[in-house]
PDB file of C-alpha atoms in Angstrom:
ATOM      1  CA  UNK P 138      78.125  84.480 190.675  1.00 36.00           C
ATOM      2  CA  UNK P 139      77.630  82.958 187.614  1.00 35.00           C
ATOM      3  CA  UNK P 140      73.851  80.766 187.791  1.00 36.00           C
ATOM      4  CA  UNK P 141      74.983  78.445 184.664  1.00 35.00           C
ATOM      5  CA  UNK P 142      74.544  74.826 184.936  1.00 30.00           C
ATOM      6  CA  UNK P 143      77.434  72.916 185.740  1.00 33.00           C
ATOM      7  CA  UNK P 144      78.690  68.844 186.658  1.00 32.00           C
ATOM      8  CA  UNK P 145      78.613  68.370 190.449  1.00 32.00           C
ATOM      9  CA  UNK P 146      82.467  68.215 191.431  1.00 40.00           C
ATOM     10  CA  UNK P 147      84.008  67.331 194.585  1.00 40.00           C
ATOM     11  CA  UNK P 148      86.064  70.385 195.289  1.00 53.00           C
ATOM     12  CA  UNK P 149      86.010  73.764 193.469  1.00 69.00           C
ATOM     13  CA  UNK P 150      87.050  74.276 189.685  1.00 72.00           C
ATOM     14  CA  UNK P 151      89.145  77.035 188.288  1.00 73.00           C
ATOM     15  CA  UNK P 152      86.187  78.633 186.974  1.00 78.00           C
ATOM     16  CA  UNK P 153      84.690  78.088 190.457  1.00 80.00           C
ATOM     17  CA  UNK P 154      87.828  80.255 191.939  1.00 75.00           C
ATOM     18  CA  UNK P 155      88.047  83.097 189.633  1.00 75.00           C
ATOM     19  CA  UNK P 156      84.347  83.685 190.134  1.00 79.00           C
ATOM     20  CA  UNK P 157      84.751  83.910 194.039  1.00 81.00           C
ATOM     21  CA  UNK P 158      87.601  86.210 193.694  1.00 72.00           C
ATOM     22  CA  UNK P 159      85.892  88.106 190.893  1.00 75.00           C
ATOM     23  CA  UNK P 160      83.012  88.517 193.119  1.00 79.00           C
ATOM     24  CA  UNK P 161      85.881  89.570 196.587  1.00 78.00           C
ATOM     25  CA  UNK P 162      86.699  92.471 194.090  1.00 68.00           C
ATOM     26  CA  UNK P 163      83.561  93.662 193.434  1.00 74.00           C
ATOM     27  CA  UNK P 164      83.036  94.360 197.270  1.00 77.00           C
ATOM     28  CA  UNK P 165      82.798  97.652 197.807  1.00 70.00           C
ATOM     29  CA  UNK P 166      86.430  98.475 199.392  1.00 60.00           C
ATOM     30  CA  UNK P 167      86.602  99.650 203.453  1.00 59.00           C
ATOM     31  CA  UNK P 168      88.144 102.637 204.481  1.00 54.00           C
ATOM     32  CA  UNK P 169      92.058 102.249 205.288  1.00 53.00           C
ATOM     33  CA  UNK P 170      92.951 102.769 209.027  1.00 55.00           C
ATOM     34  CA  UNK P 171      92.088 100.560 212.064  1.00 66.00           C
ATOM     35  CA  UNK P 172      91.503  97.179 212.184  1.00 79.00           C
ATOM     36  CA  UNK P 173      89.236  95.048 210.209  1.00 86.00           C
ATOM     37  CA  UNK P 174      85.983  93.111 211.556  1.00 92.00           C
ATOM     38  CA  UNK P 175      85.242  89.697 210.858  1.00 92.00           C
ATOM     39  CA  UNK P 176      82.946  87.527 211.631  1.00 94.00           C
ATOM     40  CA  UNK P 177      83.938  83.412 211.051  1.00 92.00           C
ATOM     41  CA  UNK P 178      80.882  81.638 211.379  1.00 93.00           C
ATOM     42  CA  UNK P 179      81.024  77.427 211.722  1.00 91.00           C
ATOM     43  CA  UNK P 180      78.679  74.556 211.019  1.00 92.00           C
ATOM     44  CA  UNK P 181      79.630  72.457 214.056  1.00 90.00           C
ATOM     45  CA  UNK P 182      76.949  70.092 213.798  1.00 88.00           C
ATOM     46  CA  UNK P 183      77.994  65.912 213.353  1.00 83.00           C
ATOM     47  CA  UNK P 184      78.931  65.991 209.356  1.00 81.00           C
ATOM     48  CA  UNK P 185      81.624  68.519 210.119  1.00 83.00           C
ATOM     49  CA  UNK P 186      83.615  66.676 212.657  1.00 76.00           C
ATOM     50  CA  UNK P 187      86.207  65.279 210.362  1.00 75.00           C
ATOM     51  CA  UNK P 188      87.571  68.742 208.651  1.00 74.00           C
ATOM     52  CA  UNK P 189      86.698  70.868 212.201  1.00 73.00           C
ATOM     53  CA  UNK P 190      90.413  70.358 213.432  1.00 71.00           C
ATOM     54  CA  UNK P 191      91.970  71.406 210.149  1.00 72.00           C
ATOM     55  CA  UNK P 192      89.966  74.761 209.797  1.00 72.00           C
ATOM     56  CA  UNK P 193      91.195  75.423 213.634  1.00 70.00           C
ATOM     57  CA  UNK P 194      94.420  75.272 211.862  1.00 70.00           C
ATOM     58  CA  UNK P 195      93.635  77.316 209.018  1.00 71.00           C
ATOM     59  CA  UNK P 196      91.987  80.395 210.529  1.00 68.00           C
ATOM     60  CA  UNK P 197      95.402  81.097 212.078  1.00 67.00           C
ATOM     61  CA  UNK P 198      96.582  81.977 208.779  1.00 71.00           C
ATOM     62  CA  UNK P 199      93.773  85.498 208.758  1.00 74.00           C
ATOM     63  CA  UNK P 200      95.694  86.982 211.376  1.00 70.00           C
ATOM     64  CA  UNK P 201      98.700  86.611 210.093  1.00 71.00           C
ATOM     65  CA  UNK P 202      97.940  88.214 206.500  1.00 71.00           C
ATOM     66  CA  UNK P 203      96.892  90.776 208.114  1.00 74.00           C
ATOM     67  CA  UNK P 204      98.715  92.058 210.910  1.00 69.00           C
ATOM     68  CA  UNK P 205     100.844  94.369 208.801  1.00 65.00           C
ATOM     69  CA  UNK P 206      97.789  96.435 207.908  1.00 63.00           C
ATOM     70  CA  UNK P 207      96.336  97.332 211.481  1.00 68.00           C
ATOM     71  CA  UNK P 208      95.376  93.777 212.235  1.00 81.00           C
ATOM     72  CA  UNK P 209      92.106  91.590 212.305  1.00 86.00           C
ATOM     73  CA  UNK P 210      89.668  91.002 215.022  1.00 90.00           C
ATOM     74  CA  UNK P 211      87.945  88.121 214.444  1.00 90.00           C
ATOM     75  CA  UNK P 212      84.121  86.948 216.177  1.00 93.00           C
ATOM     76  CA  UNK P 213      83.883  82.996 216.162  1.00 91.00           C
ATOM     77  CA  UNK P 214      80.373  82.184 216.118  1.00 95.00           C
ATOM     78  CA  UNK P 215      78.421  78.287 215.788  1.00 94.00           C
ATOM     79  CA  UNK P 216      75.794  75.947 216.216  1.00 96.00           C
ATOM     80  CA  UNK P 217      75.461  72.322 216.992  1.00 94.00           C
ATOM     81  CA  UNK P 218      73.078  70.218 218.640  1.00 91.00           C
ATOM     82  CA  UNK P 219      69.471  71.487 219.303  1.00 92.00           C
ATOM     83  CA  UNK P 220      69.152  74.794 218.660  1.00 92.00           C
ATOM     84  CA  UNK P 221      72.709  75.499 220.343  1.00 95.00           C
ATOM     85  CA  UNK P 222      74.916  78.661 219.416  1.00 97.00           C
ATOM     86  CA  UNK P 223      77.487  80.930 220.630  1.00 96.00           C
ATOM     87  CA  UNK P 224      79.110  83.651 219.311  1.00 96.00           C
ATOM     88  CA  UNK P 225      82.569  84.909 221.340  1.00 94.00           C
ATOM     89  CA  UNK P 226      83.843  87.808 222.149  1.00 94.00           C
ATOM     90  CA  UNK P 227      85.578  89.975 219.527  1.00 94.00           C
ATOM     91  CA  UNK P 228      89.367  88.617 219.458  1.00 90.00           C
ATOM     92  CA  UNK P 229      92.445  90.621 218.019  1.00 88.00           C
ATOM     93  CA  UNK P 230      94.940  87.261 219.096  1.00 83.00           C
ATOM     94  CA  UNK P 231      94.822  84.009 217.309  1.00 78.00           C
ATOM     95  CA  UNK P 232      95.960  82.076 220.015  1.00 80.00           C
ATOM     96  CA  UNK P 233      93.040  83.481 221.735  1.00 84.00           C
ATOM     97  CA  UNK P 234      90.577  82.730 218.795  1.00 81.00           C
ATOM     98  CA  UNK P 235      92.294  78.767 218.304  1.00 79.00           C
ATOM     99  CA  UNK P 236      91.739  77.974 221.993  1.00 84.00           C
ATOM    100  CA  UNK P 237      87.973  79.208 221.728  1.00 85.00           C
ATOM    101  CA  UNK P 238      88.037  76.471 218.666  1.00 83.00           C
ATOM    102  CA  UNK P 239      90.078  73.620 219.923  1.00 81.00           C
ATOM    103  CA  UNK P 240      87.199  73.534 222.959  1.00 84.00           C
ATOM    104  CA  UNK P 241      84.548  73.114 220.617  1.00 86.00           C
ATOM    105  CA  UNK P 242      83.608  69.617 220.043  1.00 85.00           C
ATOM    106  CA  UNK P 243      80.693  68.397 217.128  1.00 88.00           C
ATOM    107  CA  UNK P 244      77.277  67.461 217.962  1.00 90.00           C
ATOM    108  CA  UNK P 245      74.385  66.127 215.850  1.00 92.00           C
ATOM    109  CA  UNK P 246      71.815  69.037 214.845  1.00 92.00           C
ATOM    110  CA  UNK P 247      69.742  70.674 212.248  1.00 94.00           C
ATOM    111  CA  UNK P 248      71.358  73.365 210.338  1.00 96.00           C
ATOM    112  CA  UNK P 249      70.797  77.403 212.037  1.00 97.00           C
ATOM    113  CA  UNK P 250      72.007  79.370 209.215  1.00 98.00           C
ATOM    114  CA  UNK P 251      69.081  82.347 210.055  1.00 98.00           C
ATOM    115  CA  UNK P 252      70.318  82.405 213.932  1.00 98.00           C
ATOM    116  CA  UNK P 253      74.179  83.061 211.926  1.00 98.00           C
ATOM    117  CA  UNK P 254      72.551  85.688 209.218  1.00 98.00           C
ATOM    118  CA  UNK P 255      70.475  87.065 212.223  1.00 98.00           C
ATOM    119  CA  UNK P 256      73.779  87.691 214.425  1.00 98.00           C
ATOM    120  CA  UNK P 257      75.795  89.076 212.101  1.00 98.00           C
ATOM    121  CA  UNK P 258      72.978  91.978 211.475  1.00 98.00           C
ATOM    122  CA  UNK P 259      72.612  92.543 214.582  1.00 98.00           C
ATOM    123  CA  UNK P 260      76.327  93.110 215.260  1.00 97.00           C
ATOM    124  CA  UNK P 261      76.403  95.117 212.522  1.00 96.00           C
ATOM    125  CA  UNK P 262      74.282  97.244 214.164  1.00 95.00           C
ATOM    126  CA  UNK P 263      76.385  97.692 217.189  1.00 94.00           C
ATOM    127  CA  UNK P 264      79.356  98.794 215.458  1.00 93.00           C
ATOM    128  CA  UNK P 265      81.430  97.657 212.004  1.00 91.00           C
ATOM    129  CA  UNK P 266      81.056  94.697 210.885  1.00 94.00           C
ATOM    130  CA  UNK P 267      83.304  94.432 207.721  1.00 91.00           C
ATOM    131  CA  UNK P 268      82.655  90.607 206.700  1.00 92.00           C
ATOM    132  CA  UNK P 269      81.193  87.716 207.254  1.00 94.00           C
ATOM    133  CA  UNK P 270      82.478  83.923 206.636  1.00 92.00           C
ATOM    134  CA  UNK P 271      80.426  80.935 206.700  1.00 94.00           C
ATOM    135  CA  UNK P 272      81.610  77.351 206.368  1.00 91.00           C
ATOM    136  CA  UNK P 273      79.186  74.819 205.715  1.00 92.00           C
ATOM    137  CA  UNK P 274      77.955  71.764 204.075  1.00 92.00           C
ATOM    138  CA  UNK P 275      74.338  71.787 204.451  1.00 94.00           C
ATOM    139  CA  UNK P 276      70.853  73.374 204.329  1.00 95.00           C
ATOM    140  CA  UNK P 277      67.808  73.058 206.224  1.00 95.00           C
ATOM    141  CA  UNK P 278      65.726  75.823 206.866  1.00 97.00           C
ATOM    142  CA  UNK P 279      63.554  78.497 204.948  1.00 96.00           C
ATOM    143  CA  UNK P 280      65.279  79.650 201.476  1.00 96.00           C
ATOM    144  CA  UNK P 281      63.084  82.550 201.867  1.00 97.00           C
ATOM    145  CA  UNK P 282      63.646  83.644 205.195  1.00 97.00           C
ATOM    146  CA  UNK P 283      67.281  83.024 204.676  1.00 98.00           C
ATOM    147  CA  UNK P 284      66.955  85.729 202.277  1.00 97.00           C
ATOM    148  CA  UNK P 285      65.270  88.430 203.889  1.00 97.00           C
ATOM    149  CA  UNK P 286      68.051  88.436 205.805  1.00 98.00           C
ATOM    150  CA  UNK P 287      70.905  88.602 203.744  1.00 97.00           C
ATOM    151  CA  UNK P 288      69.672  91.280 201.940  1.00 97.00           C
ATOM    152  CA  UNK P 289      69.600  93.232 205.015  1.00 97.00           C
ATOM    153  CA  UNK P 290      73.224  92.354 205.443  1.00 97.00           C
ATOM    154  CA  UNK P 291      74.247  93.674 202.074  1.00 94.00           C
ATOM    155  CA  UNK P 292      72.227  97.008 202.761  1.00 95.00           C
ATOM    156  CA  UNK P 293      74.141  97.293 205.928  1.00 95.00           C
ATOM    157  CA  UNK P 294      77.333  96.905 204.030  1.00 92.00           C
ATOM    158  CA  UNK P 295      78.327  93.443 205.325  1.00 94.00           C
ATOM    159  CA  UNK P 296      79.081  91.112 202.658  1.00 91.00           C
ATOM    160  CA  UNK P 297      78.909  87.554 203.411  1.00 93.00           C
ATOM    161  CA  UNK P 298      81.309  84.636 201.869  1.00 91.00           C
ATOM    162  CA  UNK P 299      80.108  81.040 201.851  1.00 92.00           C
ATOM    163  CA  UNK P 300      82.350  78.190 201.812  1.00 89.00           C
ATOM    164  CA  UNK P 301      80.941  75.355 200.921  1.00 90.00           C
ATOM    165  CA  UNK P 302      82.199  71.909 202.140  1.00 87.00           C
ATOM    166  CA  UNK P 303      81.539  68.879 199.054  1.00 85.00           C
ATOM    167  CA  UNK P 304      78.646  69.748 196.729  1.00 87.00           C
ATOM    168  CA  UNK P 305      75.342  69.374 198.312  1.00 94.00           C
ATOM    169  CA  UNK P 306      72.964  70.109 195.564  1.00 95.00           C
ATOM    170  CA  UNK P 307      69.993  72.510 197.866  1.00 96.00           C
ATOM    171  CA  UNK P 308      72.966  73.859 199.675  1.00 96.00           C
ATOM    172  CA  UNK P 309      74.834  75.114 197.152  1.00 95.00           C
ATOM    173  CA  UNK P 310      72.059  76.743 195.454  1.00 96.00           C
ATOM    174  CA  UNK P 311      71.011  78.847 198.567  1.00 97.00           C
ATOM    175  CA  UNK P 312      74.683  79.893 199.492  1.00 96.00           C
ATOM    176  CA  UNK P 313      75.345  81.231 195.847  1.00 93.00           C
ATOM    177  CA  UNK P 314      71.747  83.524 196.297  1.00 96.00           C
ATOM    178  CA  UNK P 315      72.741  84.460 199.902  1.00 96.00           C
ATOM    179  CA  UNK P 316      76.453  85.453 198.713  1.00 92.00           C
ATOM    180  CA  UNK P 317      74.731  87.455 195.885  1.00 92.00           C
ATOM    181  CA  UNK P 318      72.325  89.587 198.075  1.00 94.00           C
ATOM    182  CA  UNK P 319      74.796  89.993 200.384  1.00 93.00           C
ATOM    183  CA  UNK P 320      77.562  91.416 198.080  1.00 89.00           C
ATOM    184  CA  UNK P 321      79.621  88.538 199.045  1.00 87.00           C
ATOM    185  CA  UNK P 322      80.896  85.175 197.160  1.00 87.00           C
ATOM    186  CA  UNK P 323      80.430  81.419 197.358  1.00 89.00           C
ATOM    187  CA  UNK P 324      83.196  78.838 197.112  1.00 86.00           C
ATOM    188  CA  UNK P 325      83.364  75.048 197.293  1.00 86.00           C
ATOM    189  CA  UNK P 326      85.889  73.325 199.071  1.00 80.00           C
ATOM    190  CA  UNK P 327      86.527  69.747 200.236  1.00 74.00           C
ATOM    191  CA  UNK P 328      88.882  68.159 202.360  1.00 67.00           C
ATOM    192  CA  UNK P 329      91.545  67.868 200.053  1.00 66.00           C
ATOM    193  CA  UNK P 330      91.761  71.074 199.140  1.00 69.00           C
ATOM    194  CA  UNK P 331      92.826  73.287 202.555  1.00 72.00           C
ATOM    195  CA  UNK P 332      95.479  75.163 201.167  1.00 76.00           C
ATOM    196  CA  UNK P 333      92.863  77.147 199.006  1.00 77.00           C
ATOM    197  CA  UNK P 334      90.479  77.528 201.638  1.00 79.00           C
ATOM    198  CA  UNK P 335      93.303  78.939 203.435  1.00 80.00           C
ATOM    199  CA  UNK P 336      94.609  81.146 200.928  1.00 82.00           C
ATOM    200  CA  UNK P 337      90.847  82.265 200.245  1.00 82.00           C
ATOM    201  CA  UNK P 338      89.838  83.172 203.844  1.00 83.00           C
ATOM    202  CA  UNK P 339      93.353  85.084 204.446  1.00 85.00           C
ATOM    203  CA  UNK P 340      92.170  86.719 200.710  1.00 85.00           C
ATOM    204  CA  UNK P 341      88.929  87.643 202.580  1.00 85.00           C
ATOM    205  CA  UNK P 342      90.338  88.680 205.518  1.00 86.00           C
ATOM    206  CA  UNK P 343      93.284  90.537 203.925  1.00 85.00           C
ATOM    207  CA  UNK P 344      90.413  92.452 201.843  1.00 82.00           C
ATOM    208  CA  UNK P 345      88.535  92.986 205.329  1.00 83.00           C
ATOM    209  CA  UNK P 346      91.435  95.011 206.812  1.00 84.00           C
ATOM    210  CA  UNK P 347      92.979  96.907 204.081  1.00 83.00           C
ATOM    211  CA  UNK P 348      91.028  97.349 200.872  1.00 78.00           C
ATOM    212  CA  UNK P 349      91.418  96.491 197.503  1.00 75.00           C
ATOM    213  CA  UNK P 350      95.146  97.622 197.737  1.00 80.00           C
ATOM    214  CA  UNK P 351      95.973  95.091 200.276  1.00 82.00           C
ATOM    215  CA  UNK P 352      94.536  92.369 198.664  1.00 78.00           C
ATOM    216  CA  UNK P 353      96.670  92.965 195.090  1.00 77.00           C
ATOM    217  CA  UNK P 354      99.812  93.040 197.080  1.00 82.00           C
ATOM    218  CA  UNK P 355      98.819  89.641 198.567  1.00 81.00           C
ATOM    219  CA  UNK P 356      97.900  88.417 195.813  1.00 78.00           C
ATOM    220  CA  UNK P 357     100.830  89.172 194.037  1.00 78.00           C
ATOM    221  CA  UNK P 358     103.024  87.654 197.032  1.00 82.00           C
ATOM    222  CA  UNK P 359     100.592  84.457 197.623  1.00 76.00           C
ATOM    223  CA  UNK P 360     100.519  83.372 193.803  1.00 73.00           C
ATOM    224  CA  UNK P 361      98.316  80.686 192.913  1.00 68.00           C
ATOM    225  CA  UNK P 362      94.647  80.920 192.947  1.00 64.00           C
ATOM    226  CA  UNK P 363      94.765  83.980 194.882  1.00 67.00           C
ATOM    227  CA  UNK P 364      97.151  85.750 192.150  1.00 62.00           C
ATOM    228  CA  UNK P 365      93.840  85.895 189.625  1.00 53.00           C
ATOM    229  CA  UNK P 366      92.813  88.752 192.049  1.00 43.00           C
ATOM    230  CA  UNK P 367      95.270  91.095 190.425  1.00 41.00           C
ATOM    231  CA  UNK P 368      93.653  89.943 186.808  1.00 46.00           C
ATOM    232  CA  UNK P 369      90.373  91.098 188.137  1.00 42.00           C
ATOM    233  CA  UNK P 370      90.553  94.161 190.562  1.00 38.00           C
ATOM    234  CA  UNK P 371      89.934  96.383 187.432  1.00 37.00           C
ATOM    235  CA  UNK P 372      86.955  94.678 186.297  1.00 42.00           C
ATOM    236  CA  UNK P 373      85.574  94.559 190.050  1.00 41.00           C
TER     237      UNK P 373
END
């Protein structure tokens, strides 16, 4: 991702976009054939309660993208509260995956980004693990030890993708260095704007299950934001 200074925004800029999806192409691709492995990991402390019912809504769309191309089985995992977090079991159903999200309710707490980095490492090292999405808004723990970590990820071939909720200054910063040593991306988004979270989760997920192929083709069917994908697949 690009490090250049830029204006704090409220939601994310074109520029903004094409880096993410510049950065979704650059993944190294999975191999085609069974399903993809995702991890979609959720800040449900206090300051997320208003937007938590509309990315219930949204993560319906991942399974959708992709059950033409073997299908998706998605992990929820969160934190609220002190030092609270759960992690469910794998689910290949999005009814399944919505219900485990509708019961979920939002709870005061400091942030336990490590405890998400942590999991997602160590399910790695069970079995596949072929992503893993974070939405946020905030930052409170070691930058450093947040690191260590995601550079373990991206050795174990598990690229993380942050989505950022509003523009939180410290946040933002240590998302866009976790993303990078990773392999993965960051992305703002804001409340306004959940048609292109949508569209770049299902991108992410889409990418998950069937490889740089998959993702053109959805690209070229989605349009919008997600259509600069097909402008930057060769440069990836």
């Amino acid at each position: 991702m690009s490090r250049d200074s830029k204006d704090i925004q409220p939601s994310a800029s074109d520029a903004e976009v094409a880096a993410f999806l510049r950065q979704v192409a650059a993944t190294p691709a999975r191999r085609p054939g069974g399903r993809g492995r995702l991890i979609f990991a959720m800040d449900a402390t206090a300051s997320r309660e208003p937007t938590w019912d509309r990315a219930c809504e949204i993560q319906a769309a991942m399974f959708a993208e992709t059950r033409d191309l073997g299908g998706l089985e998605v992990q929820l995992a969160w934190y609220r509260g002190f030092r609270e977090f759960e992690a469910s079991p794998w689910c290949a159903d999005a009814s399944d995956l919505l219900g485990r999200m509708t019961r979920v309710t939002c709870a005061g707490g400091l942030t336990q980004v490590a405890r998400v980095l942590r999991h997602a490492e160590a399910e790695a090292g069970r079995d596949r693990v072929n992503a893993l999405v974070f939405v946020g808004d905030c930052m409170e723990e070691s930058r450093d030890e947040l690191a260590e970590i995601a550079g373990r990820l991206g050795l174990l071939g598990v690229p993380a993708f942050f989505f950022q909720e509003g523009r939180d200054p410290l946040a933002e910063q240590t998302f866009r260095e976790l993303a990078r040593l990773s392999g993965g991306a960051w992305c703002p988004f804001d409340s306004r704007s959940p048609e292109l979270l949508r569209d770049l989760l299902s991108a992410v997920a889409v990418f998950a299950t069937g490889g740089r192929p998959a993702l053109e083709a959805f690209g070229r069917r989605r349009g919008g934001a997600v259509r600069q994908l097909t402008h930057q697949l060769g440069k990836g």
